[in-house]
CSV table of C-alpha atoms in Angstrom, one decimal:
chain,number,residue,atom,x,y,z
A,1,UNK,CA,-17.8,-6.4,5.4
A,2,UNK,CA,-14.6,-5.3,5.2
A,3,UNK,CA,-12.9,-4.5,8.5
A,4,UNK,CA,-10.8,-1.8,8.7
A,5,UNK,CA,-8.6,-1.8,11.5
A,6,UNK,CA,-7.6,2.2,11.7
A,7,UNK,CA,-5.1,2.9,14.1
A,8,UNK,CA,-5.2,6.1,16.1
A,9,UNK,CA,-1.9,7.7,15.4
A,10,UNK,CA,0.1,10.5,17.8
A,11,UNK,CA,-2.7,11.4,20.1
A,12,UNK,CA,-0.9,15.1,20.6
A,13,UNK,CA,-1.6,15.7,17.2
A,14,UNK,CA,-4.3,15.9,14.6
A,15,UNK,CA,-4.6,11.8,14.0
A,16,UNK,CA,-7.3,11.5,16.1
A,17,UNK,CA,-9.2,14.3,14.9
A,18,UNK,CA,-8.8,13.2,11.1
A,19,UNK,CA,-10.3,10.0,12.3
A,20,UNK,CA,-13.1,11.3,14.0
A,21,UNK,CA,-14.2,13.6,11.2
A,22,UNK,CA,-14.5,10.8,8.8
A,23,UNK,CA,-17.0,8.8,10.9
A,24,UNK,CA,-19.0,12.0,11.3
A,25,UNK,CA,-19.9,10.5,7.5
A,26,UNK,CA,-22.7,7.9,7.5
A,27,UNK,CA,-21.4,6.0,4.2
A,28,UNK,CA,-18.6,5.0,6.0
A,29,UNK,CA,-21.1,2.2,7.4
A,30,UNK,CA,-22.1,1.0,4.1
A,31,UNK,CA,-19.0,0.1,2.5
A,32,UNK,CA,-17.0,-1.4,5.3
A,33,UNK,CA,-16.7,-1.6,9.3
A,34,UNK,CA,-14.1,0.8,11.5
A,35,UNK,CA,-12.2,-0.7,14.1
A,36,UNK,CA,-10.0,2.3,15.7
A,37,UNK,CA,-7.7,0.7,18.4
A,38,UNK,CA,-7.4,3.4,20.4
A,39,UNK,CA,-8.6,5.1,24.0
A,40,UNK,CA,-12.6,5.5,24.2
A,41,UNK,CA,-11.2,8.7,27.3
A,42,UNK,CA,-9.1,10.6,24.5
A,43,UNK,CA,-12.0,9.7,22.2
A,44,UNK,CA,-15.0,11.3,24.0
A,45,UNK,CA,-12.9,14.4,25.8
A,46,UNK,CA,-12.1,15.4,21.8
A,47,UNK,CA,-15.9,15.0,20.5
A,48,UNK,CA,-16.4,17.6,23.3
A,49,UNK,CA,-13.3,19.4,22.5
A,50,UNK,CA,-14.2,19.4,18.3
A,51,UNK,CA,-18.0,20.1,19.0
A,52,UNK,CA,-18.8,17.1,17.3
A,53,UNK,CA,-22.1,15.6,16.1
A,54,UNK,CA,-22.0,11.3,18.5
A,55,UNK,CA,-21.7,8.8,15.5
A,56,UNK,CA,-22.5,4.8,17.3
A,57,UNK,CA,-19.9,4.1,18.6
A,58,UNK,CA,-19.6,0.4,20.3
A,59,UNK,CA,-16.5,0.2,23.1
A,60,UNK,CA,-14.9,-2.7,22.9
A,61,UNK,CA,-12.7,-4.9,24.9
A,62,UNK,CA,-11.0,-7.2,21.9
A,63,UNK,CA,-11.2,-7.7,17.7
A,64,UNK,CA,-14.3,-10.4,18.3
A,65,UNK,CA,-16.9,-7.9,20.0
A,66,UNK,CA,-17.0,-5.3,17.0
A,67,UNK,CA,-20.2,-5.4,15.0
A,68,UNK,CA,-21.2,-4.3,11.8
A,69,UNK,CA,-23.4,-0.4,11.2
A,70,UNK,CA,-21.3,1.0,14.0
A,71,UNK,CA,-18.1,2.5,14.4
A,72,UNK,CA,-15.6,-0.2,16.8
A,73,UNK,CA,-12.8,0.7,19.3
A,74,UNK,CA,-10.8,-0.9,20.5
A,75,UNK,CA,-9.8,0.8,24.1
A,76,UNK,CA,-6.3,0.1,25.0
A,77,UNK,CA,-5.8,2.5,27.5
A,78,UNK,CA,-7.8,1.5,30.4
A,79,UNK,CA,-6.4,1.6,33.8
A,80,UNK,CA,-3.4,4.1,32.0
A,81,UNK,CA,-4.7,7.8,32.4
A,82,UNK,CA,-3.5,9.2,28.6
A,83,UNK,CA,-2.6,12.7,27.8
A,84,UNK,CA,-3.2,14.9,25.7
A,85,UNK,CA,-0.8,17.8,25.3
A,86,UNK,CA,-1.8,19.4,21.7
A,87,UNK,CA,1.0,19.9,19.9
A,88,UNK,CA,4.0,18.3,21.7
A,89,UNK,CA,6.7,14.9,20.8
A,90,UNK,CA,6.0,13.4,24.3
A,91,UNK,CA,6.7,9.7,24.9
A,92,UNK,CA,3.9,8.6,26.3
A,93,UNK,CA,2.4,9.1,23.3
A,94,UNK,CA,4.8,8.1,20.5
A,95,UNK,CA,3.8,4.6,23.5
A,96,UNK,CA,0.2,4.6,22.5
A,97,UNK,CA,0.9,5.0,19.1
A,98,UNK,CA,2.7,2.2,19.3
A,99,UNK,CA,0.5,0.2,21.5
A,100,UNK,CA,-1.8,1.6,18.5
A,101,UNK,CA,-0.2,0.6,15.3
A,102,UNK,CA,0.9,-3.4,17.1
A,103,UNK,CA,-2.6,-4.2,18.0
A,104,UNK,CA,-3.7,-3.4,14.5
A,105,UNK,CA,-1.1,-5.9,13.6
A,106,UNK,CA,-2.0,-8.9,15.9
A,107,UNK,CA,-5.4,-8.3,15.2
A,108,UNK,CA,-4.2,-8.4,11.2
A,109,UNK,CA,-2.1,-11.4,11.8
A,110,UNK,CA,-6.3,-13.3,13.2
A,111,UNK,CA,-7.9,-12.7,10.5
A,112,UNK,CA,-9.5,-9.8,12.8
A,113,UNK,CA,-9.7,-7.1,10.1
A,114,UNK,CA,-9.0,-6.8,6.2
A,115,UNK,CA,-6.4,-3.8,5.9
A,116,UNK,CA,-5.6,-1.3,8.5
A,117,UNK,CA,-5.3,2.6,8.0
A,118,UNK,CA,-2.6,4.5,9.8
A,119,UNK,CA,-3.2,8.3,11.4
A,120,UNK,CA,-0.7,10.2,11.3
A,121,UNK,CA,2.6,10.3,13.5
A,122,UNK,CA,6.3,9.4,14.5
A,123,UNK,CA,6.6,5.9,13.4
A,124,UNK,CA,4.5,6.9,9.7
A,125,UNK,CA,6.8,7.2,6.9
A,126,UNK,CA,6.6,9.9,4.3
A,127,UNK,CA,9.1,10.7,1.4
A,128,UNK,CA,12.4,10.5,3.3
A,129,UNK,CA,11.0,8.2,6.4
A,130,UNK,CA,9.8,4.9,5.9
A,131,UNK,CA,9.3,4.1,10.5
A,132,UNK,CA,6.0,2.0,9.3
A,133,UNK,CA,7.7,-0.6,7.3
A,134,UNK,CA,10.9,-0.7,9.2
A,135,UNK,CA,8.8,-0.9,12.4
A,136,UNK,CA,6.0,-3.6,10.4
A,137,UNK,CA,8.7,-5.6,9.5
A,138,UNK,CA,9.7,-5.8,12.7
A,139,UNK,CA,6.9,-6.9,14.7
A,140,UNK,CA,5.1,-9.2,11.4
A,141,UNK,CA,9.1,-10.7,11.1
A,142,UNK,CA,10.0,-12.5,8.1
A,143,UNK,CA,11.9,-11.7,4.9
A,144,UNK,CA,9.4,-9.7,2.0
A,145,UNK,CA,10.6,-7.0,0.6
A,146,UNK,CA,7.8,-4.3,0.8
A,147,UNK,CA,7.8,-0.7,-1.6
A,148,UNK,CA,6.6,2.0,-0.4
A,149,UNK,CA,4.3,4.0,-3.3
A,150,UNK,CA,2.9,7.6,-2.8
A,151,UNK,CA,-0.4,7.8,-5.4
A,152,UNK,CA,-1.9,10.4,-6.9
A,153,UNK,CA,-5.3,9.4,-9.2
A,154,UNK,CA,-3.0,7.1,-12.3
A,155,UNK,CA,0.4,8.7,-11.3
A,156,UNK,CA,1.5,5.7,-9.2
A,157,UNK,CA,5.8,6.6,-7.9
A,158,UNK,CA,8.2,4.5,-6.2
A,159,UNK,CA,11.7,4.9,-5.2
A,160,UNK,CA,13.7,2.5,-5.8
A,161,UNK,CA,17.9,3.2,-4.9
A,162,UNK,CA,21.2,0.7,-6.0
A,163,UNK,CA,23.2,-1.0,-4.3
A,164,UNK,CA,26.5,0.0,-4.4
A,165,UNK,CA,29.4,-2.4,-7.2
A,166,UNK,CA,32.6,-1.3,-6.1
A,167,UNK,CA,33.0,-5.0,-7.7
A,168,UNK,CA,32.9,-6.6,-10.7
A,169,UNK,CA,31.2,-9.4,-8.0
A,170,UNK,CA,29.6,-7.0,-6.6
A,171,UNK,CA,27.7,-5.2,-9.6
A,172,UNK,CA,26.3,-9.1,-10.7
A,173,UNK,CA,25.0,-8.8,-7.1
A,174,UNK,CA,23.4,-5.0,-7.7
A,175,UNK,CA,21.9,-5.6,-11.1
A,176,UNK,CA,20.1,-9.0,-10.2
A,177,UNK,CA,18.3,-6.4,-7.1
A,178,UNK,CA,17.4,-3.9,-9.9
A,179,UNK,CA,16.2,-6.8,-12.1
A,180,UNK,CA,14.1,-8.5,-8.7
A,181,UNK,CA,13.0,-5.3,-7.8
A,182,UNK,CA,11.4,-4.8,-10.5
A,183,UNK,CA,9.9,-7.3,-10.9
A,184,UNK,CA,8.2,-7.4,-7.8
A,185,UNK,CA,6.4,-3.6,-8.4
A,186,UNK,CA,4.8,-5.2,-12.4
A,187,UNK,CA,3.5,-8.5,-9.8
A,188,UNK,CA,2.5,-6.0,-7.1
A,189,UNK,CA,0.8,-3.7,-9.5
A,190,UNK,CA,-0.9,-6.8,-11.2
A,191,UNK,CA,-2.5,-7.5,-7.3
A,192,UNK,CA,-3.0,-4.4,-5.9
A,193,UNK,CA,-4.1,-2.3,-9.5
A,194,UNK,CA,-5.7,-5.3,-11.8
A,195,UNK,CA,-3.4,-4.6,-14.4
A,196,UNK,CA,-2.9,-7.7,-17.2
A,197,UNK,CA,0.9,-5.2,-18.0
A,198,UNK,CA,1.7,-3.1,-16.8
A,199,UNK,CA,3.7,-0.2,-17.9
A,200,UNK,CA,6.7,0.6,-16.5
A,201,UNK,CA,8.6,4.4,-16.8
A,202,UNK,CA,12.0,4.0,-15.3
A,203,UNK,CA,13.8,7.2,-14.7
A,204,UNK,CA,17.6,6.7,-14.2
A,205,UNK,CA,21.2,8.8,-14.9
A,206,UNK,CA,22.9,5.8,-15.6
A,207,UNK,CA,22.9,3.9,-19.4
A,208,UNK,CA,23.7,1.0,-18.0
A,209,UNK,CA,20.1,-0.1,-17.1
A,210,UNK,CA,19.4,0.1,-20.5
A,211,UNK,CA,20.3,-3.8,-20.9
A,212,UNK,CA,18.5,-4.4,-18.4
A,213,UNK,CA,15.6,-3.2,-19.1
A,214,UNK,CA,15.9,-4.8,-22.8
A,215,UNK,CA,15.9,-8.4,-20.2
A,216,UNK,CA,12.9,-7.9,-18.8
A,217,UNK,CA,11.0,-7.0,-21.6
A,218,UNK,CA,12.2,-10.1,-22.8
A,219,UNK,CA,10.8,-11.7,-19.3
A,220,UNK,CA,7.3,-10.0,-20.5
A,221,UNK,CA,7.7,-7.7,-17.8
A,222,UNK,CA,7.0,-4.2,-19.5
A,223,UNK,CA,9.6,-1.9,-18.0
A,224,UNK,CA,11.1,1.4,-20.3
A,225,UNK,CA,13.7,3.1,-19.9
A,226,UNK,CA,16.0,5.2,-18.3
A,227,UNK,CA,14.5,8.0,-18.7
A,228,UNK,CA,16.3,11.7,-18.8
A,229,UNK,CA,14.6,12.6,-14.7
A,230,UNK,CA,14.2,16.3,-15.6
A,231,UNK,CA,12.7,15.8,-19.5
A,232,UNK,CA,10.3,13.0,-17.7
A,233,UNK,CA,8.4,15.4,-15.6
A,234,UNK,CA,8.4,18.7,-17.4
A,235,UNK,CA,6.3,16.5,-20.6
A,236,UNK,CA,4.2,14.8,-18.3
A,237,UNK,CA,5.4,12.2,-19.9
A,238,UNK,CA,4.0,9.8,-16.1
A,239,UNK,CA,0.5,10.0,-17.7
A,240,UNK,CA,1.6,7.5,-20.7
A,241,UNK,CA,2.6,4.9,-17.5
A,242,UNK,CA,0.8,2.9,-14.6
A,243,UNK,CA,4.1,3.5,-12.8
A,244,UNK,CA,7.3,5.4,-12.5
A,245,UNK,CA,9.8,4.0,-10.7
A,246,UNK,CA,12.6,6.6,-9.6
A,247,UNK,CA,15.9,4.6,-9.5
A,248,UNK,CA,18.8,7.5,-8.0
A,249,UNK,CA,16.8,11.4,-8.9
A,250,UNK,CA,14.3,12.6,-5.6
A,251,UNK,CA,14.8,15.8,-6.2
A,252,UNK,CA,12.7,15.4,-9.3
A,253,UNK,CA,10.2,13.1,-8.2
A,254,UNK,CA,9.3,16.1,-5.4
A,255,UNK,CA,9.2,17.7,-7.8
A,256,UNK,CA,6.4,15.4,-10.0
A,257,UNK,CA,4.5,15.3,-6.6
A,258,UNK,CA,5.1,18.9,-5.7
A,259,UNK,CA,2.1,19.1,-8.7
A,260,UNK,CA,0.2,17.0,-7.1
A,261,UNK,CA,-3.2,17.8,-4.3
A,262,UNK,CA,-2.4,17.6,-2.0
A,263,UNK,CA,-6.0,16.1,-0.6
A,264,UNK,CA,-5.8,13.2,-3.4
A,265,UNK,CA,-2.4,11.9,-2.2
A,266,UNK,CA,-1.8,8.8,0.1
A,267,UNK,CA,1.0,6.4,0.5
A,268,UNK,CA,0.3,2.9,0.0
A,269,UNK,CA,2.3,0.3,1.3
A,270,UNK,CA,3.3,-3.0,-1.0
A,271,UNK,CA,4.5,-6.4,-0.5
A,272,UNK,CA,3.1,-7.6,2.3
A,273,UNK,CA,0.3,-9.7,4.0
A,274,UNK,CA,-1.6,-6.5,5.3
A,275,UNK,CA,-2.7,-3.6,3.0
A,276,UNK,CA,-1.8,-0.8,4.4
A,277,UNK,CA,-2.9,2.9,3.2
A,278,UNK,CA,-2.5,6.1,5.1
A,279,UNK,CA,-2.9,9.9,5.0
A,280,UNK,CA,0.6,11.9,3.1
A,281,UNK,CA,0.2,14.2,5.6
A,282,UNK,CA,2.6,15.3,8.3
A,283,UNK,CA,1.3,15.6,12.4
A,284,UNK,CA,0.4,19.2,11.7
A,285,UNK,CA,2.0,19.8,15.6
A,286,UNK,CA,0.8,23.7,14.3
A,287,UNK,CA,-3.2,23.1,14.0
A,288,UNK,CA,-3.4,20.4,16.6
A,289,UNK,CA,-6.3,21.3,18.3
A,290,UNK,CA,-8.3,23.3,16.7
A,291,UNK,CA,-10.6,21.5,14.7
A,292,UNK,CA,-9.5,23.2,11.4
A,293,UNK,CA,-8.1,19.9,9.8
A,294,UNK,CA,-8.9,18.4,6.5
A,295,UNK,CA,-9.4,14.9,6.9
A,296,UNK,CA,-10.7,14.3,3.1
A,297,UNK,CA,-6.4,13.2,3.0
A,298,UNK,CA,-7.4,10.3,5.4
A,299,UNK,CA,-11.0,9.5,4.1
A,300,UNK,CA,-9.0,9.1,0.6
A,301,UNK,CA,-6.6,6.4,2.7
A,302,UNK,CA,-9.8,4.7,3.6
A,303,UNK,CA,-11.1,4.5,0.0
A,304,UNK,CA,-7.9,3.6,-2.0
A,305,UNK,CA,-7.5,0.4,1.1
A,306,UNK,CA,-11.1,-0.2,-0.2
A,307,UNK,CA,-10.4,-0.5,-4.0
A,308,UNK,CA,-7.0,-2.7,-3.0
A,309,UNK,CA,-8.7,-4.4,-0.7
A,310,UNK,CA,-10.9,-5.6,-4.1
A,311,UNK,CA,-8.6,-6.1,-6.3
A,312,UNK,CA,-6.1,-8.6,-4.4
A,313,UNK,CA,-9.7,-10.9,-3.6
A,314,UNK,CA,-10.1,-10.0,-8.0
A,315,UNK,CA,-6.4,-11.7,-9.0
A,316,UNK,CA,-7.0,-14.7,-6.3
A,317,UNK,CA,-10.0,-15.3,-7.8
A,318,UNK,CA,-8.9,-14.8,-11.2
A,319,UNK,CA,-5.6,-17.1,-10.9
A,320,UNK,CA,-6.3,-19.7,-8.5
A,321,UNK,CA,-7.0,-22.1,-10.5
A,322,UNK,CA,-4.9,-21.4,-14.0
A,323,UNK,CA,-6.2,-24.2,-16.9
A,324,UNK,CA,-3.1,-26.2,-17.1
A,325,UNK,CA,-1.5,-26.4,-20.7
A,326,UNK,CA,-2.4,-28.9,-23.3
A,327,UNK,CA,0.2,-30.7,-25.5
A,328,UNK,CA,-0.5,-31.0,-28.6
A,329,UNK,CA,1.2,-33.4,-31.3
A,330,UNK,CA,1.2,-31.2,-34.6
A,331,UNK,CA,1.8,-32.5,-38.1
A,332,UNK,CA,2.4,-36.4,-37.5
A,333,UNK,CA,0.0,-39.1,-36.7
A,334,UNK,CA,0.0,-41.4,-33.4
A,335,UNK,CA,-2.2,-43.7,-34.9
A,336,UNK,CA,0.4,-46.3,-35.3
A,337,UNK,CA,-1.9,-48.6,-38.7
A,338,UNK,CA,0.1,-52.0,-40.7
A,339,UNK,CA,-1.2,-52.2,-44.1
A,340,UNK,CA,0.2,-54.7,-44.7
A,341,UNK,CA,-3.0,-57.0,-43.5
A,342,UNK,CA,-6.8,-57.2,-43.9
A,343,UNK,CA,-9.6,-56.5,-42.5
A,344,UNK,CA,-9.8,-60.0,-42.3
A,345,UNK,CA,-7.0,-60.8,-40.9
A,346,UNK,CA,-7.1,-57.6,-38.8
């Protein structure tokens, strides 16, 4: 079974409500083994608060004790008393969120979980913040380039920012960075979504980008544009592409995402050894503890994470032993014959 790590998010927000409501669905245990990194006392209290039906919960001290067919909870609050204060941003809640995320990252490092789904919290990503990616990089280390995708069905969007180039040398570096970013995006689309040759639309107001995209296409990276952002969104041209990159045009990206169904939209962090998905919804302090939060976006993030994990495994299997190039001489015969000798002499 695929083992999914789940962080508790902000305990004063709607994170636990989303998690517990999602775990009520028996089909979850048929497709994965959930492992929540949180507090057993808080879960027990909130089950009564939200009047939820009990499910097979396995409270454990470490990930090695996780059991398939059960909802597992690694209790990080042993010896601690966490106070849930609905709608309040507290230092205690932030520390508990960081502990949950750190424990999940270490579990993946030790190959105990396959992917991670994060509940809404202060360390989460949104359209403007990259707090989750920054936190993961600090814990994991390394220099990997990660990208924060916002995905809804066949719409896959990504915001890129062109580096400032004040000198001729700076322009060369900026060009190289953009080329590398788009190449990385192309690779990640192939790995995570099983595209053979993904078609990428690049939205940018600068005509200088055209020569870069022409160069990429000559090297078999199908990046098209630059398109005018406003016209591209208005005419729904995104339907003809596998991914849309917004280069310094966040306003149009917000406009496009506002047109999509919120419950089907999720975030995905690519470019890291760890697969991370999350529902693109806020902490929602204003409705915390009222039992009215909709768990569908969180469930969608779980399903998306499973799909991406399976896609990566299939990609790795298909590319593990590529065929070697066979050099076959053409237009000549490598066998040299000496026609001056008779058969008897030979």
